[in-house]
């Protein structure tokens, strides 16, 4: 598929380090987006350049947001840290960051869902907070 | 000679102080005003701590000392206490779990499916042509579940729909060769009955289910008899307005919408008594109250819901007034029709159904001497002579009359937490006062129950503050449609939510209700209580019961500070040609400090109401 066409399609962009190809974490990020009905696209990065002042995942998430026509990006760096970013935010102010040691499948699914909800303007699931779901 | 005195008004929530120099010949100069939280229950000796704190604060602002103070005057407490109660009148009970009618955020697929319910694990055993609805347990990964369903359908098994435990309905459907409706996030998946017929329906986004919310739709699917169809009416009713639902036919299972025998409320007046069936609603109760006013007591039928509700009110009141519950005489009630989202008994996915309910505020008179104890305690602690001044209603009117633009005859409406009090002063200075059940507490209870918050503090906040919705990371839309932008991104906790605009900043509301619904419930609750009570109260104090005969109505007290209640009441009273608005005591204090100011004014020329001009 010509890359230009793919880039024109509105999607949440995930910038992920090559090391995470075919991993459950990456699959869960995409599954989270899919369950919420928002298209996602992965931009692979080999040996991500370390961010100047911010963790690599944060810099990658911001680059992803800049590349996303939906203005929302996820970053998954070599260490496995995850970040959620929005195009208009300063690089150093991501919406959510999960350190590598806390990244597991449910967390990755939740981050994918949150990226979608950021697009849909729906409440985010705050990790470790009971208020993700509501009653009537 | 000028004498330094303090007028103090102890309210349910706050204690207000007016510090002034008076000459006892009509001269009066106000020096300072203080507002502090009331300590302890109003009318108890614990109040003195708050009184002293308020007096000290006013003295400090005026640059005076406690030793300069010659006299403290306390309000004679409004001689009523109030309580609120609510009782659900209907109930939905599911026996043997027959319905799952919930709205997961993202159900999968679309359409209507009907089949025998089987676990996903059993699909390989089933013969081609078998019509089934599969139950997908928590252990299944979405890809594996979809593959299993595809294998079965390829063999000719007719998989009609699915019920899933986790939030992955969309993911499963996206991997199927043929779209089927999938309900997900069913928390108690283990309790879904197996080997019985079940129907699954999912509507398009933005649409509501049509078949399972229609009794005849359910009858058609399951081939029900007319009698059985009648019994599924509550099922259909509970599913109206859902985007997705499951209905399961179990041999003995049934959903019952019970009308709980609410019982009879007996309203007793001086000239007779009336029995009102509580199921007839609030209007019938209020009609009886109006007819028999003034009331001597209100009794609930023993062994019924209303009996229990009235008994609880009596118990609370009895505890507060140190009386036996049987000795408590209820002198006013305000009934409101309301509804409550109640978690369905026996539901599988935390379903809620809207049940009808009645909310009741009740009022009893109390022992008037309680403030004497408080005065004695204050005098003891402060070392300043302390007296109980005249009736609170008169004091409030004297204070209210300092509002620029008012004149006698004038009425005040004091809407607080527990009671709505009204008083009217005619040209001769004669005051007539009335205390009615129902005010801010009842509004909070209505908001709490109708929005299903289960959080009194959140309901209180909704009552007090305008609501807004976060529309992007950088802007919110306020309830009037205007937009506010921010330099920095909203906290992710606030994003996408309804927000309350409080003095401390934006506070999130944890609810799935729409902004319009929250605003509508809030306004309706305020109207049901405050507008109803304002009219009820003014009719009782107005000469000949004619509201038109009162040219000026001044609202004072906490609710007069509300951002929309004064407007609602002004609007309602405009019909009667009455000038109604929030007070502005002494032209500076707003609707606060009326009683404390009135107490001081009443002492400037000895006792007795003199008018404030």
XYZ file of C-alpha atoms in Angstrom, chain B:
613
model
C -24.162 57.145 75.722
C -23.190 54.521 73.168
C -23.251 50.876 74.166
C -21.488 48.084 72.299
C -23.806 45.148 71.658
C -23.754 42.035 69.479
C -26.728 40.446 67.755
C -26.184 36.757 67.094
C -28.170 34.424 64.862
C -27.453 30.745 65.345
C -28.546 28.840 62.262
C -28.403 25.153 61.404
C -25.213 25.638 59.442
C -23.804 29.054 60.193
C -23.741 31.519 63.045
C -23.942 35.186 62.098
C -22.951 38.174 64.184
C -23.745 41.868 63.848
C -21.687 44.150 66.094
C -23.042 47.648 66.695
C -23.089 50.655 68.981
C -26.576 51.615 70.119
C -27.831 54.499 72.231
C -31.229 52.979 73.150
C -32.943 56.058 71.688
C -33.064 54.883 68.109
C -29.436 55.540 67.244
C -27.433 52.644 65.896
C -24.110 52.265 64.150
C -23.037 48.887 62.771
C -19.331 48.209 63.174
C -18.709 44.685 61.921
C -20.301 41.474 60.674
C -19.047 37.938 61.145
C -20.009 34.568 59.738
C -18.736 31.327 61.295
C -19.866 27.684 61.164
C -22.369 26.719 63.837
C -20.863 24.376 66.399
C -23.074 21.472 67.403
C -26.772 21.040 66.656
C -28.712 24.300 66.696
C -30.236 24.886 70.121
C -27.670 22.893 72.077
C -25.045 24.233 74.462
C -22.257 23.359 72.010
C -23.465 26.413 70.033
C -21.716 28.746 72.443
C -18.272 27.880 71.026
C -19.345 29.141 67.603
C -21.072 32.175 69.093
C -17.909 33.182 70.920
C -15.773 32.613 67.868
C -18.079 34.821 65.770
C -18.275 37.543 68.395
C -14.490 37.582 68.791
C -14.055 37.826 65.027
C -16.439 40.785 64.785
C -14.710 42.477 67.725
C -11.324 42.006 66.130
C -12.535 43.519 62.859
C -13.942 46.498 64.749
C -10.795 46.839 66.833
C -12.651 46.245 70.095
C -12.173 43.868 72.980
C -14.524 41.430 74.676
C -14.439 43.608 77.785
C -15.929 46.492 75.745
C -18.964 44.365 74.890
C -21.934 45.123 77.118
C -24.562 42.745 75.815
C -25.033 39.709 73.578
C -28.479 39.042 72.126
C -29.299 35.641 70.673
C -32.033 34.713 68.256
C -34.924 32.746 69.619
C -34.503 29.694 67.442
C -37.092 28.954 64.827
C -39.075 26.542 66.917
C -39.030 23.720 64.449
C -36.869 20.838 63.456
C -37.196 18.973 60.214
C -36.294 15.658 58.715
C -36.454 14.130 55.270
C -37.248 10.592 54.196
C -37.797 8.728 50.978
C -39.544 5.503 50.175
C -39.572 3.578 46.910
C -43.064 2.670 45.801
C -42.249 0.136 43.114
C -39.638 -2.562 42.836
C -38.323 -4.821 40.107
C -37.227 -8.266 41.195
C -35.730 -10.837 38.890
C -36.080 -14.389 40.072
C -33.774 -16.871 38.373
C -32.191 -14.130 36.284
C -34.123 -13.651 33.119
C -32.805 -10.435 31.753
C -29.621 -8.595 31.166
C -30.473 -5.141 30.050
C -27.426 -3.070 30.320
C -25.654 -0.482 28.288
C -22.006 -1.407 27.989
C -20.093 1.503 26.470
C -19.248 -0.484 23.377
C -21.381 -3.573 22.648
C -20.354 -5.517 19.565
C -22.110 -6.059 16.277
C -25.687 -5.238 15.562
C -28.956 -7.124 15.142
C -31.168 -9.584 16.954
C -30.277 -13.189 17.705
C -32.248 -16.031 19.279
C -31.050 -19.435 20.351
C -30.350 -21.930 23.114
C -27.721 -20.641 25.512
C -24.505 -22.676 25.577
C -20.979 -22.110 26.783
C -18.442 -21.299 24.067
C -16.438 -24.380 25.100
C -19.287 -26.649 23.931
C -19.465 -25.354 20.335
C -17.355 -28.195 18.812
C -19.875 -30.790 20.083
C -22.900 -29.138 18.494
C -24.537 -30.459 15.310
C -24.936 -28.273 12.223
C -28.160 -26.270 12.210
C -28.230 -25.880 16.003
C -29.354 -22.321 16.864
C -27.384 -21.054 19.850
C -26.328 -18.006 21.805
C -22.848 -18.452 23.265
C -21.582 -17.410 26.669
C -17.944 -16.249 26.595
C -16.256 -16.529 29.976
C -13.593 -14.303 31.451
C -10.754 -16.671 30.483
C -11.260 -16.329 26.745
C -9.067 -14.023 24.665
C -11.096 -12.201 22.047
C -9.151 -13.659 19.093
C -9.561 -17.237 20.345
C -13.253 -16.690 21.046
C -13.834 -15.310 17.558
C -11.916 -18.200 15.981
C -13.990 -20.741 17.916
C -17.225 -19.116 16.747
C -15.988 -18.985 13.140
C -15.068 -22.693 13.218
C -18.557 -23.559 14.447
C -20.387 -21.400 11.912
C -18.231 -22.874 9.138
C -19.545 -26.316 10.188
C -23.088 -24.986 9.952
C -23.792 -24.292 13.624
C -26.071 -21.244 13.744
C -24.450 -18.940 16.305
C -26.988 -16.170 16.744
C -25.384 -13.966 19.337
C -23.006 -13.861 22.287
C -22.810 -12.757 25.889
C -19.275 -11.830 26.979
C -17.752 -11.191 30.381
C -15.043 -8.725 29.378
C -15.138 -5.437 27.489
C -14.259 -6.886 24.093
C -17.540 -7.215 22.178
C -16.325 -5.059 19.290
C -13.024 -6.947 19.082
C -14.804 -10.315 18.854
C -17.305 -9.181 16.236
C -14.588 -7.605 14.084
C -13.014 -11.078 13.762
C -16.166 -12.965 12.833
C -17.067 -14.027 9.306
C -20.663 -13.061 9.999
C -21.809 -10.166 12.226
C -23.814 -11.158 15.302
C -24.960 -9.062 18.275
C -22.597 -9.324 21.278
C -23.308 -7.972 24.734
C -20.164 -7.495 26.772
C -19.148 -6.446 30.293
C -21.575 -8.912 31.891
C -20.064 -9.098 35.346
C -21.828 -12.169 36.713
C -21.331 -14.323 33.619
C -21.286 -17.562 35.687
C -24.906 -17.016 36.610
C -26.255 -16.828 33.075
C -28.594 -19.855 32.868
C -27.622 -22.448 30.259
C -29.649 -24.710 27.952
C -32.609 -22.319 27.874
C -33.728 -20.004 25.048
C -32.181 -16.539 25.032
C -32.388 -13.494 22.795
C -29.641 -10.910 22.242
C -30.277 -7.522 20.678
C -27.816 -4.749 19.860
C -28.928 -1.551 18.129
C -26.880 0.635 15.787
C -24.884 3.337 17.574
C -27.227 6.159 18.539
C -30.285 3.890 18.313
C -32.293 1.985 20.895
C -33.316 -1.657 20.863
C -36.818 -2.189 19.455
C -37.729 -5.856 19.854
C -36.745 -6.713 23.411
C -38.214 -3.455 24.711
C -41.579 -4.413 23.205
C -43.702 -6.998 25.069
C -45.061 -8.336 21.775
C -41.539 -8.496 20.408
C -40.560 -10.769 23.295
C -43.804 -12.746 22.875
C -43.058 -13.288 19.179
C -39.495 -14.478 19.833
C -40.383 -16.927 22.589
C -43.902 -17.872 21.451
C -45.534 -16.643 24.638
C -49.176 -17.041 25.632
C -51.194 -13.889 26.401
C -50.757 -14.595 30.130
C -47.008 -15.002 29.767
C -46.875 -11.831 27.702
C -48.418 -9.902 30.550
C -45.699 -11.168 32.840
C -42.918 -9.871 30.575
C -44.194 -6.293 30.549
C -41.780 -5.310 33.320
C -38.923 -6.884 31.350
C -39.731 -4.812 28.295
C -40.214 -1.712 30.422
C -36.835 -2.134 32.079
C -35.150 -2.345 28.663
C -36.662 0.759 27.092
C -33.949 3.206 26.116
C -31.118 0.629 26.098
C -28.768 0.142 23.184
C -28.341 -3.526 23.967
C -30.041 -6.252 25.974
C -30.402 -9.971 26.571
C -33.636 -11.673 27.566
C -33.524 -15.259 28.730
C -36.541 -17.511 29.178
C -36.086 -19.771 32.158
C -38.669 -22.339 33.199
C -39.591 -20.644 36.429
C -37.827 -17.374 35.966
C -39.782 -14.206 35.996
C -39.316 -10.517 36.438
C -41.751 -8.868 38.722
C -42.491 -5.221 38.945
C -44.051 -5.047 42.319
C -46.008 -2.161 43.570
C -44.993 -2.044 47.166
C -48.029 -1.358 49.322
C -47.018 2.127 50.313
C -49.823 2.488 52.806
C -52.010 5.309 53.930
C -50.962 8.632 55.324
C -53.446 10.130 57.753
C -53.364 13.902 57.911
C -54.947 15.271 61.055
C -56.067 18.876 61.337
C -58.109 20.745 63.911
C -61.271 20.253 61.925
C -60.937 16.709 60.796
C -58.727 14.062 59.288
C -58.093 12.665 55.832
C -56.590 9.367 54.749
C -54.439 9.586 51.624
C -53.139 6.571 49.731
C -49.445 7.342 49.223
C -49.508 5.581 45.838
C -51.825 8.388 44.719
C -48.760 10.629 44.699
C -47.524 13.851 46.212
C -50.293 16.038 44.794
C -52.970 14.099 46.691
C -50.995 14.352 49.925
C -50.425 18.085 49.533
C -54.094 18.648 48.761
C -55.040 17.042 52.066
C -52.400 19.078 53.904
C -53.697 22.307 52.348
C -57.291 21.464 53.224
C -56.627 20.670 56.870
C -54.026 23.325 57.680
C -52.914 23.964 60.422
C -52.012 20.358 61.089
C -51.999 18.630 64.425
C -50.271 15.461 63.360
C -49.487 13.152 60.496
C -49.671 9.408 60.993
C -48.529 6.571 58.742
C -50.353 3.260 58.506
C -48.577 0.713 60.675
C -46.786 -2.092 58.869
C -46.487 -0.251 55.564
C -43.680 1.675 53.926
C -45.086 5.054 54.786
C -45.647 3.845 58.334
C -41.985 2.947 58.541
C -40.942 6.244 57.006
C -43.004 8.343 59.421
C -41.780 6.212 62.301
C -38.147 6.939 61.369
C -38.907 10.655 61.223
C -40.553 10.478 64.658
C -37.571 8.585 66.025
C -35.091 11.204 64.758
C -37.235 14.067 65.965
C -37.817 12.365 69.293
C -34.075 11.886 69.791
C -33.416 15.551 69.028
C -36.150 16.883 71.258
C -35.806 14.271 74.001
C -39.363 13.115 73.506
C -40.778 9.652 72.958
C -41.521 9.049 69.266
C -45.238 8.767 70.122
C -45.240 12.243 71.638
C -43.836 13.873 68.528
C -46.494 15.837 66.638
C -45.767 16.472 62.968
C -47.014 19.928 62.032
C -46.217 20.033 58.370
C -45.151 17.764 55.566
C -44.007 18.463 52.036
C -44.342 15.510 49.702
C -42.603 15.300 46.319
C -42.965 12.700 43.589
C -39.602 11.405 42.549
C -37.922 8.402 41.005
C -34.903 6.377 41.964
C -32.617 4.227 39.863
C -32.524 1.008 41.880
C -30.162 -1.846 41.203
C -32.328 -4.711 39.967
C -32.450 -7.554 42.482
C -31.018 -10.627 40.801
C -29.584 -8.760 37.799
C -26.451 -10.060 36.122
C -24.760 -6.911 34.892
C -25.615 -4.326 37.538
C -28.811 -3.310 35.787
C -30.766 -0.417 37.167
C -34.439 0.245 36.810
C -36.236 3.508 37.428
C -38.597 3.090 40.335
C -41.194 5.544 41.525
C -40.695 6.987 44.951
C -42.074 9.596 47.243
C -39.901 11.982 49.216
C -41.205 13.599 52.335
C -39.990 16.410 54.535
C -41.594 16.679 57.952
C -41.494 19.345 60.639
C -42.245 19.346 64.337
C -42.363 22.137 66.871
C -39.767 22.033 69.575
C -39.356 23.237 73.115
C -38.763 26.973 72.935
C -36.618 27.094 76.029
C -33.599 25.497 74.386
C -32.054 28.830 73.451
C -32.162 29.878 77.107
C -29.656 27.110 77.846
C -27.436 28.384 75.054
C -27.680 31.960 76.362
C -26.704 30.841 79.854
C -23.735 28.949 78.458
C -22.592 31.915 76.343
C -22.910 34.277 79.309
C -20.869 31.863 81.426
C -18.114 31.481 78.838
C -17.945 35.063 77.569
C -18.563 36.851 80.851
C -20.944 39.155 78.982
C -24.650 39.387 79.855
C -26.567 37.383 77.258
C -30.274 37.431 76.478
C -32.579 35.736 74.045
C -34.096 38.432 71.854
C -37.565 38.313 70.301
C -39.017 35.953 67.758
C -36.695 35.066 64.939
C -39.281 35.891 62.263
C -39.735 39.451 63.568
C -36.013 39.962 63.802
C -35.558 38.717 60.262
C -38.165 41.181 59.004
C -36.537 44.092 60.828
C -33.249 43.125 59.249
C -34.778 42.553 55.803
C -36.348 46.011 55.873
C -32.869 47.524 55.793
C -32.758 46.307 52.162
C -32.929 49.414 49.969
C -36.231 49.696 48.100
C -38.420 47.818 50.578
C -41.376 49.003 52.615
C -44.153 47.554 54.762
C -46.228 45.529 54.263
C -43.358 43.215 53.530
C -42.874 39.479 53.630
C -39.665 37.577 54.053
C -38.906 34.139 52.775
C -36.141 32.446 54.693
C -35.195 29.279 52.914
C -32.592 27.354 54.792
C -31.520 23.742 55.002
C -34.448 22.226 56.842
C -37.425 24.546 56.778
C -38.917 27.300 54.668
C -39.965 30.143 56.928
C -42.102 33.061 55.923
C -43.280 36.088 57.856
C -45.243 39.149 56.942
C -45.275 42.527 58.708
C -48.226 44.836 58.137
C -48.324 48.638 58.423
C -48.950 48.422 62.174
C -45.847 46.359 62.736
C -47.809 43.188 63.449
C -45.930 40.089 62.414
C -47.381 36.773 61.322
C -44.995 33.883 60.770
C -45.143 30.350 59.466
C -42.670 27.486 59.300
C -42.960 24.844 56.625
C -41.237 21.530 56.110
C -38.921 21.199 53.135
C -35.907 23.202 52.005
C -32.316 22.628 50.914
C -31.920 19.176 52.491
C -34.887 17.852 50.553
C -33.507 19.282 47.305
C -30.199 17.523 47.954
C -32.009 14.249 48.648
C -34.016 14.520 45.422
C -30.916 15.235 43.340
C -29.031 12.394 45.004
C -31.747 9.840 44.367
C -32.882 10.911 40.915
C -29.347 10.905 39.544
C -28.567 7.676 41.408
C -25.410 9.206 42.865
C -25.399 7.504 46.238
C -23.222 10.381 47.351
C -24.808 13.148 49.388
C -21.802 15.457 49.034
C -21.881 15.189 45.248
C -25.611 15.944 45.274
C -25.013 18.958 47.510
C -22.353 20.204 45.087
C -24.661 19.743 42.098
C -27.273 21.793 43.950
C -24.839 24.640 44.562
C -22.796 24.945 41.414
C -23.411 25.283 37.687
C -22.374 22.344 35.570
C -20.225 22.230 32.443
C -18.894 19.579 30.092
C -15.321 19.107 28.986
C -15.339 19.264 25.199
C -11.632 19.139 24.508
C -8.446 19.306 26.513
C -8.595 23.091 26.306
C -12.215 24.110 26.558
C -15.404 23.387 28.438
C -18.974 24.198 27.486
C -21.022 25.694 30.289
C -24.644 24.781 30.876
C -25.837 27.994 29.219
C -23.997 27.013 26.027
C -21.099 29.441 26.414
C -17.530 28.225 26.160
C -14.539 28.780 28.405
C -10.996 28.216 27.153
C -7.911 27.300 29.143
C -4.244 28.006 28.594
C -3.206 24.623 29.896
C -4.677 21.210 29.267
C -7.351 19.968 31.647
C -6.371 17.343 34.182
C -6.948 13.928 32.519
C -9.277 13.160 35.443
C -11.583 15.927 34.269
C -11.364 15.209 30.557
C -14.563 14.109 28.791
C -16.612 14.469 31.964
C -19.283 16.661 33.407
C -17.725 19.251 35.682
C -18.961 21.491 38.459
C -17.735 25.062 38.534
C -16.910 25.539 42.205
C -15.042 28.389 43.877
C -12.117 25.946 44.312
C -12.062 25.195 40.592
C -13.489 22.461 38.396
C -14.668 19.294 40.122
C -15.479 16.126 38.130
C -18.903 14.489 38.365
C -18.722 10.724 38.182
C -21.879 10.010 36.246
C -22.937 8.924 32.789
C -25.894 11.282 32.742
C -25.925 14.016 30.135
C -25.387 17.642 31.067
C -28.964 18.468 30.112
C -30.319 15.723 32.337
C -28.311 16.866 35.360
C -29.458 20.460 34.862
C -33.060 19.366 34.403
C -33.066 17.210 37.558
C -31.429 19.989 39.569
C -33.886 22.648 38.451
C -36.919 20.394 38.860
C -35.827 19.510 42.404
C -35.446 23.174 43.320
C -38.820 24.047 41.821
C -40.574 21.129 43.509
C -39.337 22.270 46.884
C -38.690 26.007 46.872
C -41.286 27.368 44.486
C -43.961 25.105 45.981
C -43.021 26.138 49.492
C -42.669 29.848 48.692
C -46.228 29.933 47.406
C -47.525 27.732 50.233
C -45.824 29.891 52.851
C -46.874 33.251 51.430
C -50.496 32.112 51.098
C -50.522 31.309 54.778
C -49.106 34.603 56.001
C -50.797 36.865 53.444
C -53.966 38.655 54.605
C -56.904 36.596 53.364
C -54.491 34.110 51.851
C -53.998 36.505 48.956
C -50.401 36.706 47.812
C -51.204 39.852 45.795
C -51.742 41.774 49.017
C -48.010 41.605 49.772
C -46.172 44.147 47.604
C -42.643 43.238 48.710
C -41.068 39.840 49.258
C -37.459 39.750 50.439
C -35.560 36.469 50.287
C -32.989 35.908 52.995
C -30.945 32.987 54.297
C -28.679 30.497 52.578
C -30.914 29.622 49.657
C -31.255 33.303 48.736
C -27.554 33.071 47.825
C -28.260 30.250 45.378
C -27.499 31.027 41.744
C -30.969 30.208 40.480
C -33.491 29.820 43.311
C -34.165 33.567 43.763
C -34.780 33.834 40.024
C -37.221 30.910 40.064
C -39.160 32.428 42.932
C -39.144 35.936 41.441
C -40.534 34.423 38.264
C -43.250 32.500 40.100
C -44.230 35.555 42.159
C -44.191 37.952 39.220
C -47.528 36.401 38.249
C -48.956 37.884 41.423
C -47.543 41.351 40.819
C -45.144 40.975 43.747
C -41.664 42.525 43.867
C -39.498 39.610 44.956
C -35.738 39.435 45.187
C -32.769 38.583 47.323
C -32.332 40.838 50.306
C -29.425 43.226 50.643
C -29.248 43.721 54.379
C -28.086 47.224 55.381
C -27.375 47.732 51.684
C -24.099 45.861 52.104
C -24.560 42.331 53.422
C -26.559 40.659 50.651
C -29.163 38.190 51.939
C -26.976 37.392 54.961
C -27.144 38.717 58.507
C -30.862 39.662 58.467
C -31.688 38.168 61.857
C -28.529 39.374 63.592
C -29.104 42.878 62.195
C -32.777 42.777 63.181
C -31.887 41.744 66.724
C -29.633 44.777 67.117
C -32.238 47.093 65.561
C -34.938 45.746 67.888
C -32.785 46.846 70.834
C -32.198 50.406 69.683
C -35.502 51.653 71.078
C -36.227 49.119 73.743
C -38.201 46.074 72.720
C -40.835 45.605 70.082
C -40.896 45.881 66.328
C -40.550 49.429 65.127
C -39.833 49.085 61.466
C -36.387 49.658 60.113
C -36.823 53.068 58.541
